[in-house]
CSV table of C-alpha atoms in Angstrom, one decimal:
chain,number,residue,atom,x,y,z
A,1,UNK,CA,-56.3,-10.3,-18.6
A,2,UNK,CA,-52.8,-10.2,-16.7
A,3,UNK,CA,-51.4,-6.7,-17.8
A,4,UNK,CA,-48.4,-7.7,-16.0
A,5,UNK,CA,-47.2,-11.0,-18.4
A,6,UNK,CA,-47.9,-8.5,-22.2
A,7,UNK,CA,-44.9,-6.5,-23.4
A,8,UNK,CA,-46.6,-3.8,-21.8
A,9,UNK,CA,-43.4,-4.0,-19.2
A,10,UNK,CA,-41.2,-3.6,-21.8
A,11,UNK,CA,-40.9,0.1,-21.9
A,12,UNK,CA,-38.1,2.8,-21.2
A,13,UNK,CA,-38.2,5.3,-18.7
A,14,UNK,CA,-39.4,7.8,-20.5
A,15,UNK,CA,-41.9,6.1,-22.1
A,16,UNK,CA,-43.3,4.7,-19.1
A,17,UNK,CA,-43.4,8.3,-17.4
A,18,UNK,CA,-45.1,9.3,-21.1
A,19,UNK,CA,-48.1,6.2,-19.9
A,20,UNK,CA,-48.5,7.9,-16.2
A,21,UNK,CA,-48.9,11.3,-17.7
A,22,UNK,CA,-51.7,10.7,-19.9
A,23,UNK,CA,-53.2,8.2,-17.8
A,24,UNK,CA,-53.2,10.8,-14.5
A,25,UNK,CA,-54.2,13.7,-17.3
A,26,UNK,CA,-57.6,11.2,-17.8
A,27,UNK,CA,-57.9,10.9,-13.8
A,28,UNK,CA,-57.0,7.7,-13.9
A,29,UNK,CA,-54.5,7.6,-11.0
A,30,UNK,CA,-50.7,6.3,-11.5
A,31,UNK,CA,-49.8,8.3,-8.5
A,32,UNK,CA,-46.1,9.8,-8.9
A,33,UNK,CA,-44.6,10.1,-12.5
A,34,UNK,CA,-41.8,8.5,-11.8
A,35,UNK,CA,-41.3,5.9,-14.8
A,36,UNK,CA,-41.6,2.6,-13.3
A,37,UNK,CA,-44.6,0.4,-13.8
A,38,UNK,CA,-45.7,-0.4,-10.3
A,39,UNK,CA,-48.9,-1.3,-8.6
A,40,UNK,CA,-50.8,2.1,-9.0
A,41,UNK,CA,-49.7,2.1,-12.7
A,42,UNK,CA,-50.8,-1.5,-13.7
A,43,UNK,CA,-54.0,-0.7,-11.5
A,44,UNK,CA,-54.8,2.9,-13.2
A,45,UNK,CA,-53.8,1.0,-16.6
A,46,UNK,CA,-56.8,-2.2,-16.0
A,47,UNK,CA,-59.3,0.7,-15.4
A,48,UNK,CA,-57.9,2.2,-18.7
A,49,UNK,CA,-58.6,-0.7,-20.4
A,50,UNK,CA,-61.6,-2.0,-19.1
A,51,UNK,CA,-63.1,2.2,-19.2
A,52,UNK,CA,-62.3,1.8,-22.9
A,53,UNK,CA,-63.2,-1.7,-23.8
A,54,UNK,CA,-59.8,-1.9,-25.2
A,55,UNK,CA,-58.1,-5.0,-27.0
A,56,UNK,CA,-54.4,-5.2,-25.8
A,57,UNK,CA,-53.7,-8.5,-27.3
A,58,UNK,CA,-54.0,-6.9,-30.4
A,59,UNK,CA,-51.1,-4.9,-29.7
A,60,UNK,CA,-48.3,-7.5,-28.8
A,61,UNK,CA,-46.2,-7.0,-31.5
A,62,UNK,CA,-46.2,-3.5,-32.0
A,63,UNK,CA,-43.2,-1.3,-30.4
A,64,UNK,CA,-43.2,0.0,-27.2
A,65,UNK,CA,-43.6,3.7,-27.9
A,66,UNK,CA,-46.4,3.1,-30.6
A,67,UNK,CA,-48.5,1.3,-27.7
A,68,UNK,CA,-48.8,3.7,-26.1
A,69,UNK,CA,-49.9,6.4,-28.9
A,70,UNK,CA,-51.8,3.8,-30.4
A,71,UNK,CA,-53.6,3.5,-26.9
A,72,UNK,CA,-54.5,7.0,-26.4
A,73,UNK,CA,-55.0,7.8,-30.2
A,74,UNK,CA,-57.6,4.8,-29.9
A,75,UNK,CA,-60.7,7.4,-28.1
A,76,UNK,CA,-59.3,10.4,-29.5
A,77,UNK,CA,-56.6,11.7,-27.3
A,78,UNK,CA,-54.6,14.8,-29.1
A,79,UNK,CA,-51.3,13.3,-30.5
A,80,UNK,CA,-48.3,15.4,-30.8
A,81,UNK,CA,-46.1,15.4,-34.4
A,82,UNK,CA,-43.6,12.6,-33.1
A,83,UNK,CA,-46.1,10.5,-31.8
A,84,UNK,CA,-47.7,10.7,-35.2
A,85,UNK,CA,-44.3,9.7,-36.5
A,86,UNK,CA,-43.9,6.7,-34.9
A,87,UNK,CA,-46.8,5.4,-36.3
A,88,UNK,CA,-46.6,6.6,-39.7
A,89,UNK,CA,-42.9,5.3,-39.6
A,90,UNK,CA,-43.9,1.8,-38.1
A,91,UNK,CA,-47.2,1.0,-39.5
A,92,UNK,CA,-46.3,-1.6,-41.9
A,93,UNK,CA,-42.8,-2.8,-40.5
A,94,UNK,CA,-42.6,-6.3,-40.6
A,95,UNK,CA,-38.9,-6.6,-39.3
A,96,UNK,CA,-39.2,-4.5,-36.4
A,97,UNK,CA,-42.2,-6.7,-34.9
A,98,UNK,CA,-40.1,-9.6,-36.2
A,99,UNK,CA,-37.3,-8.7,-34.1
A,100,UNK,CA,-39.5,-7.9,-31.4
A,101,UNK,CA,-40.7,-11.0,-31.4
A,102,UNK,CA,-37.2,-12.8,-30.8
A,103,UNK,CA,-37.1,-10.3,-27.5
A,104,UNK,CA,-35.5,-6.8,-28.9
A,105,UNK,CA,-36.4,-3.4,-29.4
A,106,UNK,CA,-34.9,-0.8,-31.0
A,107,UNK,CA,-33.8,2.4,-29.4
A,108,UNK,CA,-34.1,5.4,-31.8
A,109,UNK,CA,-32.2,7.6,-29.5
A,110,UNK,CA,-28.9,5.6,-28.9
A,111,UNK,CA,-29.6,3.5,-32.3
A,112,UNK,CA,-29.2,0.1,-30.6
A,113,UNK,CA,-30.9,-2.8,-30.3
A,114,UNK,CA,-32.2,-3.8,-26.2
A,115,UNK,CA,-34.4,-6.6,-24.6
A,116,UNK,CA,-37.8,-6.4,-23.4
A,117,UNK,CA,-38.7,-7.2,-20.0
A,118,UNK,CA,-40.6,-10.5,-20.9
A,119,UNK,CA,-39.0,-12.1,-23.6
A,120,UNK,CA,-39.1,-15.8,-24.7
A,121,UNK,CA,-35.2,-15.9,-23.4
A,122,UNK,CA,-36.7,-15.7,-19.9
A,123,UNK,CA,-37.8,-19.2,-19.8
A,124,UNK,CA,-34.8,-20.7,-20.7
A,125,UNK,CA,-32.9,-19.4,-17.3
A,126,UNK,CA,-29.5,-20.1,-17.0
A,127,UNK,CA,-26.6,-22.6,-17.2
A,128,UNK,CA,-23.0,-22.7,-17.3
A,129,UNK,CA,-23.4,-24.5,-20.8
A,130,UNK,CA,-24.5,-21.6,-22.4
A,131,UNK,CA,-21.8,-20.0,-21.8
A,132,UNK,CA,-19.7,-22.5,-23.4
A,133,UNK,CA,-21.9,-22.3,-26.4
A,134,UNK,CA,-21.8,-19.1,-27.0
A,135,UNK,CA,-18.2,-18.7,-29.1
A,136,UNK,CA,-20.0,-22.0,-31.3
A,137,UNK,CA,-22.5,-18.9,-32.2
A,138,UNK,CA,-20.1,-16.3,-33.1
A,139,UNK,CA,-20.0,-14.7,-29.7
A,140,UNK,CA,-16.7,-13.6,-28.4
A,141,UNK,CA,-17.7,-11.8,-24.8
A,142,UNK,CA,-16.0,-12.0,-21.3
A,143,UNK,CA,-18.4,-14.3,-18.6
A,144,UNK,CA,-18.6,-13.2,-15.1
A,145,UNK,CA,-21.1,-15.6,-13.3
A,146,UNK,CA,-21.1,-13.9,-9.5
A,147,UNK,CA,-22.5,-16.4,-7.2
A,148,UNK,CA,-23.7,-15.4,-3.7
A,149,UNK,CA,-26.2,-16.1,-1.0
A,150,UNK,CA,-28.9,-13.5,0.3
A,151,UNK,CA,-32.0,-14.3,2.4
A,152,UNK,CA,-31.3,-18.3,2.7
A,153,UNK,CA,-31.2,-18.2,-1.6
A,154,UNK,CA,-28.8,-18.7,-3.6
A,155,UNK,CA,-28.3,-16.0,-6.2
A,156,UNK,CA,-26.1,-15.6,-9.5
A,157,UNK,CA,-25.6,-12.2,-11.2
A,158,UNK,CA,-24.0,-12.5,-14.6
A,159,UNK,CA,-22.3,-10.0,-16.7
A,160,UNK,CA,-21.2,-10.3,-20.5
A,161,UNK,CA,-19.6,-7.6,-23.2
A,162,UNK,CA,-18.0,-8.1,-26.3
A,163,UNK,CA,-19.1,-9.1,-29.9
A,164,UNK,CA,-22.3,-10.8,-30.6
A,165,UNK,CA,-21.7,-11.7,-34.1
A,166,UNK,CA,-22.7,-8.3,-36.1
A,167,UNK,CA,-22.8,-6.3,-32.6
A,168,UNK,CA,-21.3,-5.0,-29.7
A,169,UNK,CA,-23.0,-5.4,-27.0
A,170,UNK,CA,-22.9,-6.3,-22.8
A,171,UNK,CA,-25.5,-7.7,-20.6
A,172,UNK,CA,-26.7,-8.1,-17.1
A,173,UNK,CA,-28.7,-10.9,-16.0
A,174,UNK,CA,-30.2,-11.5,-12.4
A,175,UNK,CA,-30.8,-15.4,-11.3
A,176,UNK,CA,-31.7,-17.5,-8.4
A,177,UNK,CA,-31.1,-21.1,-8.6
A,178,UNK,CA,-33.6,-23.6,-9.4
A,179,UNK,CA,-32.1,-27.2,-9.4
A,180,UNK,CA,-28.8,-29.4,-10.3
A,181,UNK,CA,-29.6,-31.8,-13.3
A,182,UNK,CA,-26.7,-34.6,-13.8
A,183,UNK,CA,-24.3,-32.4,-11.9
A,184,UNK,CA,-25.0,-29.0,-14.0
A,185,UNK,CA,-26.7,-25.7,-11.7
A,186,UNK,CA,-29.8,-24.6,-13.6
A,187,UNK,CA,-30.9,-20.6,-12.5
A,188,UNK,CA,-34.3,-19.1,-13.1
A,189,UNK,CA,-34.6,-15.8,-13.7
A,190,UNK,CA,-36.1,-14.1,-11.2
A,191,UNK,CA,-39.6,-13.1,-11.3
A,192,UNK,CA,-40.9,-9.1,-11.1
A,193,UNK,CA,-40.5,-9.0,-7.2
A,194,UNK,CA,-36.9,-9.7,-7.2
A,195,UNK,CA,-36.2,-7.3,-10.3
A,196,UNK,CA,-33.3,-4.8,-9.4
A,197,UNK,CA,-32.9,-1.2,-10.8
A,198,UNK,CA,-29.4,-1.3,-12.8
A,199,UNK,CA,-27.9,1.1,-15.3
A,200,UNK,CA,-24.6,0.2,-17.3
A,201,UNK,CA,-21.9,2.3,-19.0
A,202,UNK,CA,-20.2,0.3,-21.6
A,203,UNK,CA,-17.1,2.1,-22.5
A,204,UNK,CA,-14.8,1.1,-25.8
A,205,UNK,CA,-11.8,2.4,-25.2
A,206,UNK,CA,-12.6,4.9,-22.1
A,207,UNK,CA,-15.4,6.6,-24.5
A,208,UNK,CA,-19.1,5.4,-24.4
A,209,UNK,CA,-20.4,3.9,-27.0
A,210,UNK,CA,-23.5,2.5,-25.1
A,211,UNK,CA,-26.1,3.4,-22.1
A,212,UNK,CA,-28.7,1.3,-19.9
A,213,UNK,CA,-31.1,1.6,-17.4
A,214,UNK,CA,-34.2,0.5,-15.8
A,215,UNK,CA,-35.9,-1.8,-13.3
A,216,UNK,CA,-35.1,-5.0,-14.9
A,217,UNK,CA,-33.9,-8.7,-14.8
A,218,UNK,CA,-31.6,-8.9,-18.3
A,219,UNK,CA,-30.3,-5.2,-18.7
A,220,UNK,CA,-28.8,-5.7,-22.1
A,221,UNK,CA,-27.3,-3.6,-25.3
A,222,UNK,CA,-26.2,-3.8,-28.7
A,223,UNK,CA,-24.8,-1.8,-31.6
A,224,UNK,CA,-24.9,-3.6,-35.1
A,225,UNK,CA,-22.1,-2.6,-37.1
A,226,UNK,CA,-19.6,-1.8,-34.6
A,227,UNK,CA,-16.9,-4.5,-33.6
A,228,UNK,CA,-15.0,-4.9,-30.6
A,229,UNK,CA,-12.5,-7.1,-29.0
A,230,UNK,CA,-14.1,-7.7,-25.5
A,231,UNK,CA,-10.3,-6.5,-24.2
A,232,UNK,CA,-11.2,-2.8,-25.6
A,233,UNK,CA,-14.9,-2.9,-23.6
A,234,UNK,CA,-15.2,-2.2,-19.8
A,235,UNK,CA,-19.1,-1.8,-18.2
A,236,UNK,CA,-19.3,0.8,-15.2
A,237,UNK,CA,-22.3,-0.7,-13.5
A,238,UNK,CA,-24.5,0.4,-10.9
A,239,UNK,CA,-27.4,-1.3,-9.3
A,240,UNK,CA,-30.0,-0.5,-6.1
A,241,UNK,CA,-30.5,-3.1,-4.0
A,242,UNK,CA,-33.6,-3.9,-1.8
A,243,UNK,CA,-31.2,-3.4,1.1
A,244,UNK,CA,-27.7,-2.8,2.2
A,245,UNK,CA,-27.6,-6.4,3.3
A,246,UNK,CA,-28.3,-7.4,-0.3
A,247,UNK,CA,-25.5,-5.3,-1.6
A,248,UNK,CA,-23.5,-6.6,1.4
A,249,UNK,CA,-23.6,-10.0,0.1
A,250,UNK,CA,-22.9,-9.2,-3.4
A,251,UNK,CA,-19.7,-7.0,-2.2
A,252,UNK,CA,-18.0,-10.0,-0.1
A,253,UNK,CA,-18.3,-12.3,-3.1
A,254,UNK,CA,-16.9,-9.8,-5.6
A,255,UNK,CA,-14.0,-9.3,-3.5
A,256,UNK,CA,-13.5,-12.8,-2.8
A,257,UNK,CA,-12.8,-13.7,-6.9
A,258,UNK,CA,-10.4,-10.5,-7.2
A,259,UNK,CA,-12.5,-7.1,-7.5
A,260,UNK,CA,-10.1,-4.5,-5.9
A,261,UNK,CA,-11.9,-2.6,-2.9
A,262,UNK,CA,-11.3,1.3,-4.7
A,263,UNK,CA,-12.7,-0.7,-7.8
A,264,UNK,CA,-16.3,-1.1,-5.4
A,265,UNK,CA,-18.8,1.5,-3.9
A,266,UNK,CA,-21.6,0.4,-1.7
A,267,UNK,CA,-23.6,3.4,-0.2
A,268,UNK,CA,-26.3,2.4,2.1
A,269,UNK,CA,-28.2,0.5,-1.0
A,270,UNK,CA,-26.7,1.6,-4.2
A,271,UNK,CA,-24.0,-0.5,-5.6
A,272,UNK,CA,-21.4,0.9,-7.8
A,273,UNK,CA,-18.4,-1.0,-9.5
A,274,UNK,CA,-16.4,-1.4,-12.8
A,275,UNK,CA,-16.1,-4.9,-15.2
A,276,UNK,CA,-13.0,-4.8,-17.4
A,277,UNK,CA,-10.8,-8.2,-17.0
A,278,UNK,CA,-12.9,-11.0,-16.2
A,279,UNK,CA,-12.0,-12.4,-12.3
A,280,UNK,CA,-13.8,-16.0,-12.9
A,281,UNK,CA,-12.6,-18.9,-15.1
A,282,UNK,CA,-13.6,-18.3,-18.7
A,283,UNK,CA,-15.5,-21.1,-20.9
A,284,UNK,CA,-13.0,-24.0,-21.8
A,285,UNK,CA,-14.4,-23.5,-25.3
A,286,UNK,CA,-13.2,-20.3,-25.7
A,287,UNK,CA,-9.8,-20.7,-27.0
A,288,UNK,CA,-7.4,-18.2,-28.6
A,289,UNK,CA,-8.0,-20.5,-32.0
A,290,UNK,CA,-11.9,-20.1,-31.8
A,291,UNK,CA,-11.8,-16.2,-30.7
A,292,UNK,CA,-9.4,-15.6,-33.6
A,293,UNK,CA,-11.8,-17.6,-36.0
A,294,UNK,CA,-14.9,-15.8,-35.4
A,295,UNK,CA,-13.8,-12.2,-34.4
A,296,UNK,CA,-11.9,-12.2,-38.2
A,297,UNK,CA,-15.8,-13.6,-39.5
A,298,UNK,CA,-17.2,-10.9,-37.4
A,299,UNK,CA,-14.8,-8.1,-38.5
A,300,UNK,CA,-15.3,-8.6,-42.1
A,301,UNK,CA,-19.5,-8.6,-41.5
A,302,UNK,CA,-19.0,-5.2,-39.8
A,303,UNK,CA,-17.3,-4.0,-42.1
A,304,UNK,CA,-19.3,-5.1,-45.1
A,305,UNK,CA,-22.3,-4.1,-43.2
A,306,UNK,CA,-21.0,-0.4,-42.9
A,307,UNK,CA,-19.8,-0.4,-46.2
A,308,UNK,CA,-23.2,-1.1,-47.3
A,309,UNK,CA,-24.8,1.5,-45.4
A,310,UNK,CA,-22.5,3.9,-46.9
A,311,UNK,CA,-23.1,2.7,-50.1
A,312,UNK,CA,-27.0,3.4,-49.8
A,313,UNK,CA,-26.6,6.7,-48.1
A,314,UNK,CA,-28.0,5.0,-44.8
A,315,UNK,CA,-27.5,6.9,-41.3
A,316,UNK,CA,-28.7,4.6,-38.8
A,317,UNK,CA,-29.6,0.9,-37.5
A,318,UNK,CA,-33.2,1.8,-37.6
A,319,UNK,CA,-35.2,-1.7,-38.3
A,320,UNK,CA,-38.0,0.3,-40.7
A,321,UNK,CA,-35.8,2.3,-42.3
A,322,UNK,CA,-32.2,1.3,-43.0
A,323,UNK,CA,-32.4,-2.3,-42.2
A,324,UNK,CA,-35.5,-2.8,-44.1
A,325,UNK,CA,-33.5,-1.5,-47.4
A,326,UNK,CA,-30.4,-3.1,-46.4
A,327,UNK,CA,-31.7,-6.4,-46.4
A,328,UNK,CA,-34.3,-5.6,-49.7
A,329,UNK,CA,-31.1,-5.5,-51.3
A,330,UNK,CA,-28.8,-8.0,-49.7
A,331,UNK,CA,-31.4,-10.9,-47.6
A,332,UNK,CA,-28.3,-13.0,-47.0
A,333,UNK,CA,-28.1,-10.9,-43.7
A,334,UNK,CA,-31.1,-11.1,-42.4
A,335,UNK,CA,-30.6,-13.3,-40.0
A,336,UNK,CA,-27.8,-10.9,-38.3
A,337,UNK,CA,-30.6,-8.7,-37.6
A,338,UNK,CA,-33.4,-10.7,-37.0
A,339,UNK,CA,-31.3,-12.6,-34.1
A,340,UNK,CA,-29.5,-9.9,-32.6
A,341,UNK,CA,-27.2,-10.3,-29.1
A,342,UNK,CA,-27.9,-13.9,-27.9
A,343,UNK,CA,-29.6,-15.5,-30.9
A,344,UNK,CA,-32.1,-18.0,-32.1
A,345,UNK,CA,-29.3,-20.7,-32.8
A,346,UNK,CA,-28.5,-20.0,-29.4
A,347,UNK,CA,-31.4,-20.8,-27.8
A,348,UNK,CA,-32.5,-24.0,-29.9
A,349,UNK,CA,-29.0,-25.2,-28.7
A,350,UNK,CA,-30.0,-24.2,-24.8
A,351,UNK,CA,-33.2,-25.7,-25.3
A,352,UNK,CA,-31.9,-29.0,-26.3
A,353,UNK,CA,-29.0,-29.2,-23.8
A,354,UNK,CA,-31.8,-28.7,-21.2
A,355,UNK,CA,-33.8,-31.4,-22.5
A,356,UNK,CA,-31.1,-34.0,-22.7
A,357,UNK,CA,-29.9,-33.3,-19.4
């Protein structure tokens, strides 16, 4: 079995550091504790399973963090109090694999919503049509689609923020292109050689409301309940490069569409730069009439979802815990939960535009 394609990869930092710390406790060698899922890790994690006669399919739609207790709690390995938590506290939690399913995962220490290094969203790659969609689907963000070429490929990196329906939120997304169909660019999403480490900042107002990081292809975020106009959101992004070269080529093209130089810091690899006014050409179907429509529908949800919480003495956006009573009571908003950031409307939509194209 290919550790490599499970949501395995879909891990934070810490939790991944968590994985190499048992695993080099039990001599089986990850090497350095450094929190990314590399070679020595997926190697020292097959000789885990196969030393075990473990089952990880069995574990595909369970969270992150629980895998891994689960996995040492499995032959007996001493658990500490939280770990025991997040079992007791996810055991039976239907909407939390649910959502996991549809590619996010809940962060209990920011209380947002993320996606997983592998989700279903990966196949669908990218096209300049989606972005057009997206305001059909309740999302009011800022594009910017950076194209540039590295290594005789052509590469897009594409940044979002604003409200996604119930959420605020932002994205990155990493891309190299793949084909035209009928005159319309279609990207892939890069596979796990070409994933970079990024980390985003996404500031409402000057204050930060949300925090990423990790070696990734779709570095996303979102916070149900809070609402934005994308004009209040800037992202301070950083990213590492392979190379300076690599970073080199992302500079030139970021200055080209309007990025002022003291707004850009490239030292030797490391890449460092702000997003606040989208430089490219917004979607045509983004007009003043259909942002206006939607960010009133998505002002009132907020605010009725907040309300609610209130109402029921609820603290945070936790899936098992407020969510699940939320929606016990009020099921109508299920699906704001369920399909979270760029949602399942969404991509049916993406999937048929592909197909008729």
């Amino acid at each position: 079995m290919n550790i490599k394609n499970e949501k395995f990869t879909a891990m934070l930092s810490k939790d991944v550091e968590f994985l190499q710390s048992k695993l080099n406790d039990l001599k089986f060698d990850c090497g350095k504790t450094d929190g990314f899922l590399g070679k020595k890790t997926f190697n020292a994690l097959k000789k885990f399973q196969k030393n075990q006669d473990l089952d990880f399919n069995k574990m595909q739609n369970l969270s992150d963090l629980k895998k891994i207790c689960l996995l040492f709690s499995n032959f007996g390995y001493s658990l500490s109090k939280d770990e025991k938590k997040v079992i007791k506290d996810m055991k039976n939690c239907e909407l939390s694999e649910t959502i996991e399913n549809f590619g996010f995962i809940y962060d209990k220490n920011q209380d947002i919503y993320y996606s997983g290094i592998d989700p279903w969203q990966k196949k669908l790659g990218y096209c300049h049509l989606y972005d057009e969609l997206s305001i059909h689907m309740g999302m009011v963000i800022d594009c910017e689609p950076i194209f540039f070429e590295y290594n005789n490929k052509k590469w897009m990196i594409e940044l979002w923020k604003g409200q996604y329906d119930l959420s605020t939120g932002c994205e990155i997304g990493i891309y190299e292109k793949n084909e035209k169909i009928n005159g319309y660019n279609f990207y892939n999403c890069v596979n796990d050689e070409f994933y970079l480490k990024m980390s985003f900042s996404l500031k409402k107002n000057n204050k930060e409301i949300l925090f990423r990081e990790g070696r990734h292809w779709w570095l996303t975020a979102f916070k149900p309940g809070e609402f934005s106009e994308p004009s209040q959101l800037k992202m301070d992004i950083e990213i590492n490069f392979e190379n300076m070269n690599f970073g080199n080529a992302l500079v030139d093209v970021l200055k080209n569409i309007g990025y002022s130089s003291k707004n850009i810091n490239l030292n030797k690899n490391n890449l460092k730069f702000t997003f606040d006014e989208p430089h490219q050409n917004q979607p045509i179907s983004k007009t003043y009439k259909f942002q206006k429509y939607h960010q009133q529908k998505n002002k009132k949800l907020c605010e009725t979802y907040e309300q609610i919480k209130k109402s029921l003495n609820l603290k945070t956006n936790d899936p098992c815990i407020s969510v699940d009573k939320i929606l016990k009571q009020y099921p109508e908003y299920r699906n704001n939960f369920v399909f979270i950031g760029k949602n399942n409307l969404f991509i049916n939509f993406s999937n048929i535009i592909k197909n008729i194209l």
